[in-house]
Amino acid sequence: MKPILSISEADVGQALTVRKSIQLARQAYVKRAMEQVLEPLRTWFTIPGGASFYFMPAHVFGLRTVTVKVVSVKRGNGNRSLPSTSATIYVFDSRTGSALARVAGDNLTAIRTAASSALATHILALREVDTLGIIGTGRQAQAHVPAILEVRNVSRVLVYSRSTAHRTAFVRSASNNTSVPVSSATSAEEVARKSDVLVLATSSPVPLFKGSSVSLGTHVNAIGAALPSSREIDTALVKRSVIVVDSVEQAFATYGDIMIPIKERAITKRHIRTELGKLLLDPSIMKRGKNDITLFKAGGLAVLDAVLADYLVSRL
């Protein structure tokens, strides 16, 4: 029996370039839009007084692998010097069911999420943009800088986090890895107000700023909140936006950013325009106006993990 391949965070980071990850993410979204994927709705539960857990299985027709990602989420872990989110991906042979690999999932999750936002930004954002704003300074936020710069030329990056130390470290690290000026803002409102492309990558359970702060023409990638009770954006911004999601079914089942405004009867389910995969498959199904605020809301799809993990296993 072959030993199970162990793929580390460092292995993932070295094997997945920004450009390759965006190509793989596009492939995953298009395959899903063409209904060439088995992807049961993810299941999750929360331990009373403890962490939340997600289980995300997927198989893409034609690939020899099946993947299952297990994610744990615990807000407040930073106070214990532990990550608030941790992920592991298990890879199996689709024909025999044999275990093939265990992939460290934190880097892969950040990379494929940033690749998704890059695809959404490429197809939804205005062509001429000036400022990329990022709220959050964790692994997800860091991965978004090179991903967005791959699809748009920006003049500066503006970042905010409640932690001054985290902001300072992010600015230093991002400045060392890009030629675009990176600076910190004094509030989330400032980032929302000044950004042409906005990335929300936090674990905040409540809206980060007033929706009225966002300027007409802005594109927003909201990728941090993924529980029914959590949201990074308020109802006002949702009502103002043209909304594209990664999964309509998942949005109605687990995304507080969408579920709460629907529960408030501020919007209906028809407010969601389409899914990103369908838009990538046929960009003509939606046109944006110059003054539209576009919103890409994503909580993560198992098919993305499946395609990227299959690539890693085949390469390593």
Coordinates of C-alpha atoms in Angstrom, one line a residue:
M1 CA 0.0 0.0 0.0
K2 CA 1.4 3.4 -1.0
P3 CA 2.1 5.9 1.8
I4 CA -0.3 8.8 1.9
L5 CA 1.3 11.9 0.4
S6 CA 1.6 14.8 2.9
I7 CA 1.6 18.3 1.2
S8 CA 2.7 21.1 3.5
E9 CA 1.7 24.8 3.6
A10 CA 5.2 25.5 2.1
D11 CA 4.6 23.0 -0.7
V12 CA 1.3 24.6 -1.6
G13 CA 2.8 28.1 -1.6
Q14 CA 5.6 27.1 -3.9
A15 CA 3.5 25.1 -6.3
L16 CA 0.6 27.5 -6.8
T17 CA 1.6 30.7 -8.5
V18 CA -0.9 33.6 -8.6
R19 CA -1.5 33.1 -12.3
K20 CA -1.8 29.3 -12.1
S21 CA -4.3 29.6 -9.2
I22 CA -6.5 32.0 -11.2
Q23 CA -6.4 29.6 -14.2
L24 CA -7.4 26.6 -11.9
A25 CA -10.1 28.6 -10.2
R26 CA -11.6 29.6 -13.6
Q27 CA -11.6 26.0 -14.6
A28 CA -13.4 25.0 -11.4
Y29 CA -16.1 27.6 -11.7
V30 CA -16.7 26.8 -15.4
K31 CA -16.9 23.1 -14.7
R32 CA -19.4 23.8 -12.0
A33 CA -21.5 26.0 -14.3
M34 CA -21.5 23.2 -16.9
E35 CA -22.8 20.8 -14.2
Q36 CA -19.7 18.6 -14.4
V37 CA -19.2 18.5 -10.7
L38 CA -20.5 16.5 -7.7
E39 CA -20.6 19.0 -4.8
P40 CA -23.0 18.3 -2.0
L41 CA -24.0 21.4 0.0
R42 CA -21.5 21.8 2.8
T43 CA -22.5 20.7 6.2
W44 CA -21.5 22.6 9.4
F45 CA -22.2 22.6 13.1
T46 CA -21.0 24.6 16.1
I47 CA -20.0 23.1 19.4
P48 CA -21.7 24.9 22.3
G49 CA -19.0 27.1 23.7
G50 CA -16.5 25.8 21.1
A51 CA -15.6 26.0 17.5
S52 CA -17.6 25.7 14.3
F53 CA -16.8 23.0 11.7
Y54 CA -17.4 22.8 8.0
F55 CA -17.2 19.6 5.8
M56 CA -16.9 20.3 2.1
P57 CA -16.7 17.2 -0.3
A58 CA -16.4 17.5 -4.1
H59 CA -15.5 15.6 -7.3
V60 CA -15.0 17.0 -10.8
F61 CA -15.9 14.6 -13.6
G62 CA -12.8 13.5 -15.4
L63 CA -10.4 14.0 -12.4
R64 CA -9.1 10.9 -10.6
T65 CA -9.6 12.4 -7.2
V66 CA -12.3 13.1 -4.6
T67 CA -11.6 15.7 -2.0
V68 CA -13.1 16.5 1.4
K69 CA -12.1 19.7 3.2
V70 CA -12.5 20.0 7.0
V71 CA -12.5 23.6 8.3
S72 CA -12.6 24.7 11.9
V73 CA -13.5 28.3 12.8
K74 CA -13.1 29.8 16.3
R75 CA -13.3 33.6 16.8
G76 CA -11.2 34.8 19.6
N77 CA -8.4 32.2 19.0
G78 CA -6.1 35.2 18.3
N79 CA -6.2 35.8 22.1
R80 CA -4.7 32.4 22.5
S81 CA -2.1 32.8 19.7
L82 CA -4.0 30.3 17.6
P83 CA -5.5 30.8 14.1
S84 CA -9.2 31.7 14.0
T85 CA -9.6 29.4 11.0
S86 CA -7.8 26.2 10.1
A87 CA -8.3 23.8 7.2
T88 CA -7.1 20.4 6.0
I89 CA -8.0 18.7 2.7
Y90 CA -8.1 15.0 2.3
V91 CA -7.7 13.5 -1.2
F92 CA -9.0 10.1 -2.3
D93 CA -8.8 8.0 -5.5
S94 CA -12.2 8.4 -7.1
R95 CA -12.1 4.8 -8.5
T96 CA -10.8 2.8 -5.5
G97 CA -11.6 5.1 -2.6
S98 CA -8.0 4.8 -1.4
A99 CA -6.5 7.7 0.5
L100 CA -4.0 9.6 -1.6
A101 CA -3.0 12.7 0.2
R102 CA -3.4 15.1 3.1
V103 CA -3.0 18.7 2.1
A104 CA -2.5 21.5 4.5
G105 CA -5.4 23.7 3.7
D106 CA -4.8 27.2 5.1
N107 CA -2.5 28.5 2.2
L108 CA -4.6 26.7 -0.4
T109 CA -7.8 28.2 1.0
A110 CA -6.3 31.7 0.9
I111 CA -4.9 31.3 -2.6
R112 CA -8.1 29.9 -4.1
T113 CA -10.2 32.5 -2.4
A114 CA -8.0 35.3 -3.7
A115 CA -8.1 33.7 -7.1
S116 CA -11.9 33.8 -7.0
S117 CA -12.0 37.5 -6.1
A118 CA -9.5 38.2 -8.9
L119 CA -11.9 36.4 -11.4
A120 CA -14.8 38.4 -10.0
T121 CA -12.8 41.7 -10.1
H122 CA -11.7 41.0 -13.7
I123 CA -15.3 40.6 -14.9
L124 CA -17.2 43.0 -12.7
A125 CA -14.9 45.9 -11.7
L126 CA -14.5 49.0 -13.8
R127 CA -11.5 48.9 -16.2
E128 CA -9.9 52.0 -14.8
V129 CA -9.4 51.9 -11.0
D130 CA -7.1 53.7 -8.6
T131 CA -7.3 52.3 -5.1
L132 CA -7.5 48.7 -3.9
G133 CA -8.8 48.8 -0.3
I134 CA -8.5 45.8 2.0
I135 CA -10.1 45.4 5.4
G136 CA -8.4 42.6 7.3
T137 CA -4.7 41.7 7.6
G138 CA -4.7 37.9 7.8
R139 CA -3.6 35.3 5.3
Q140 CA -6.7 35.9 3.2
A141 CA -6.0 39.6 3.0
Q142 CA -2.3 39.1 2.1
A143 CA -3.2 36.7 -0.7
H144 CA -5.5 39.2 -2.3
V145 CA -2.9 41.9 -3.0
P146 CA -1.0 40.0 -5.7
A147 CA -4.2 38.3 -7.0
I148 CA -6.1 41.6 -7.6
L149 CA -2.9 43.2 -9.0
E150 CA -2.8 40.4 -11.6
V151 CA -6.1 41.6 -13.1
R152 CA -6.1 45.4 -12.4
N153 CA -3.5 48.1 -12.4
V154 CA -4.0 50.1 -9.2
S155 CA -2.1 53.2 -8.0
R156 CA -2.1 52.2 -4.3
V157 CA -3.3 49.7 -1.7
L158 CA -5.0 51.0 1.4
V159 CA -5.5 48.6 4.3
Y160 CA -7.2 48.7 7.7
S161 CA -7.3 46.4 10.7
R162 CA -8.3 47.2 14.3
S163 CA -4.8 46.1 15.3
T164 CA -2.2 48.8 14.7
A165 CA 0.5 46.2 15.0
H166 CA -1.2 44.0 12.3
R167 CA -1.7 47.0 10.0
T168 CA 2.0 48.0 10.3
A169 CA 3.2 44.4 9.7
F170 CA 0.8 44.1 6.6
V171 CA 2.1 47.4 5.1
R172 CA 5.7 46.3 5.6
S173 CA 5.2 42.8 4.1
A174 CA 3.0 44.0 1.2
S175 CA 5.4 46.8 0.4
N176 CA 8.3 44.4 0.1
N177 CA 6.3 42.2 -2.3
T178 CA 4.9 44.7 -4.7
S179 CA 5.9 47.9 -6.4
V180 CA 2.6 49.6 -5.7
P181 CA 2.5 51.9 -2.6
V182 CA 0.8 50.4 0.4
S183 CA -0.4 52.4 3.3
S184 CA -2.8 52.0 6.3
A185 CA -6.0 53.8 6.9
T186 CA -7.4 55.1 10.3
S187 CA -10.8 53.4 9.9
A188 CA -12.8 50.9 7.9
E189 CA -15.0 53.8 6.8
E190 CA -12.0 55.5 5.2
V191 CA -11.1 52.4 3.2
A192 CA -14.8 51.9 2.1
R193 CA -15.0 55.5 1.0
K194 CA -11.7 55.7 -0.9
S195 CA -11.6 52.3 -2.7
D196 CA -12.5 51.5 -6.2
V197 CA -12.0 47.8 -5.5
L198 CA -12.7 46.7 -2.0
V199 CA -11.8 43.4 -0.3
L200 CA -13.4 42.4 3.0
A201 CA -11.4 39.6 4.6
T202 CA -12.2 39.6 8.3
S203 CA -13.8 37.4 10.9
S204 CA -16.1 40.2 12.1
P205 CA -19.7 39.0 12.9
V206 CA -21.1 42.5 12.3
P207 CA -20.9 45.0 9.4
L208 CA -17.6 46.8 9.1
F209 CA -18.8 50.2 7.9
K210 CA -22.0 52.0 6.8
G211 CA -23.1 50.9 3.3
S212 CA -23.6 54.5 2.4
S213 CA -19.8 55.0 2.6
V214 CA -19.2 53.0 -0.6
S215 CA -18.9 55.2 -3.7
L216 CA -20.8 54.5 -6.9
G217 CA -18.8 52.4 -9.3
T218 CA -17.0 50.4 -6.6
H219 CA -16.6 46.7 -6.8
V220 CA -16.7 44.8 -3.5
N221 CA -15.4 41.3 -2.8
A222 CA -16.9 40.1 0.5
I223 CA -15.2 36.8 1.4
G224 CA -14.8 36.8 5.2
A225 CA -18.2 36.0 6.8
A226 CA -19.7 32.6 6.0
L227 CA -22.0 31.8 8.9
P228 CA -25.8 32.6 8.9
S229 CA -25.3 34.9 11.9
S230 CA -22.3 36.8 10.6
R231 CA -21.9 39.5 8.0
E232 CA -19.3 42.1 7.0
I233 CA -21.6 44.3 5.0
D234 CA -24.9 46.0 6.1
T235 CA -28.3 45.8 4.5
A236 CA -27.9 49.3 3.0
L237 CA -24.9 48.2 0.9
V238 CA -26.6 44.9 -0.1
K239 CA -29.7 46.9 -1.4
R240 CA -27.4 49.3 -3.3
S241 CA -25.4 46.5 -5.0
V242 CA -25.6 44.3 -8.1
I243 CA -24.9 40.9 -6.5
V244 CA -23.0 38.0 -7.9
V245 CA -22.3 35.0 -5.6
D246 CA -20.2 31.8 -5.9
S247 CA -23.2 29.6 -5.1
V248 CA -26.8 30.7 -5.0
E249 CA -27.8 27.6 -2.9
Q250 CA -25.0 28.2 -0.4
A251 CA -25.8 31.9 -0.2
F252 CA -29.4 31.3 0.9
A253 CA -28.3 28.6 3.3
T254 CA -25.2 30.0 5.1
Y255 CA -24.3 33.6 4.1
G256 CA -25.4 36.0 6.7
D257 CA -24.6 38.9 4.3
I258 CA -27.4 37.6 2.1
M259 CA -29.7 35.8 4.6
I260 CA -30.1 38.7 7.0
P261 CA -31.3 41.3 4.4
I262 CA -33.7 38.6 3.1
K263 CA -35.0 37.9 6.6
E264 CA -35.5 41.7 7.1
R265 CA -37.4 41.7 3.8
A266 CA -35.1 44.4 2.5
I267 CA -34.3 42.3 -0.6
T268 CA -35.7 39.1 -2.2
K269 CA -33.9 36.1 -3.5
R270 CA -34.3 37.6 -7.0
H271 CA -31.9 40.4 -5.9
I272 CA -29.0 38.0 -6.6
R273 CA -28.2 38.5 -10.3
T274 CA -26.2 35.3 -11.1
E275 CA -23.3 33.0 -10.0
L276 CA -19.7 33.7 -10.9
G277 CA -19.3 30.5 -12.8
K278 CA -22.3 31.2 -15.1
L279 CA -20.9 34.7 -15.7
L280 CA -17.5 33.3 -16.6
L281 CA -19.1 30.8 -19.0
D282 CA -21.2 33.6 -20.7
P283 CA -20.2 37.2 -19.8
S284 CA -23.0 38.5 -21.9
I285 CA -25.7 37.5 -19.4
M286 CA -24.9 40.6 -17.3
K287 CA -23.6 44.1 -18.1
R288 CA -22.6 46.6 -15.4
G289 CA -23.3 50.3 -15.5
K290 CA -20.6 52.8 -14.8
N291 CA -22.3 53.9 -11.5
D292 CA -23.3 50.4 -10.4
I293 CA -21.8 49.0 -7.1
T294 CA -21.0 45.4 -7.8
L295 CA -20.7 42.9 -5.0
F296 CA -19.2 39.4 -5.2
K297 CA -20.2 37.4 -2.1
A298 CA -18.3 34.2 -1.6
G299 CA -18.1 31.7 1.2
G300 CA -15.9 29.2 -0.6
L301 CA -16.7 26.2 -2.9
A302 CA -15.5 22.7 -2.5
V303 CA -14.9 22.4 -6.2
L304 CA -12.1 25.0 -5.9
D305 CA -10.4 22.9 -3.3
A306 CA -10.9 19.8 -5.5
V307 CA -9.3 21.3 -8.6
L308 CA -6.4 22.9 -6.8
A309 CA -5.7 19.8 -4.7
D310 CA -5.9 17.5 -7.7
Y311 CA -3.3 19.7 -9.4
L312 CA -1.0 19.5 -6.4
V313 CA -1.3 15.8 -6.1
S314 CA -0.6 15.2 -9.8
R315 CA 2.4 17.6 -9.6
L316 CA 3.9 16.5 -6.3

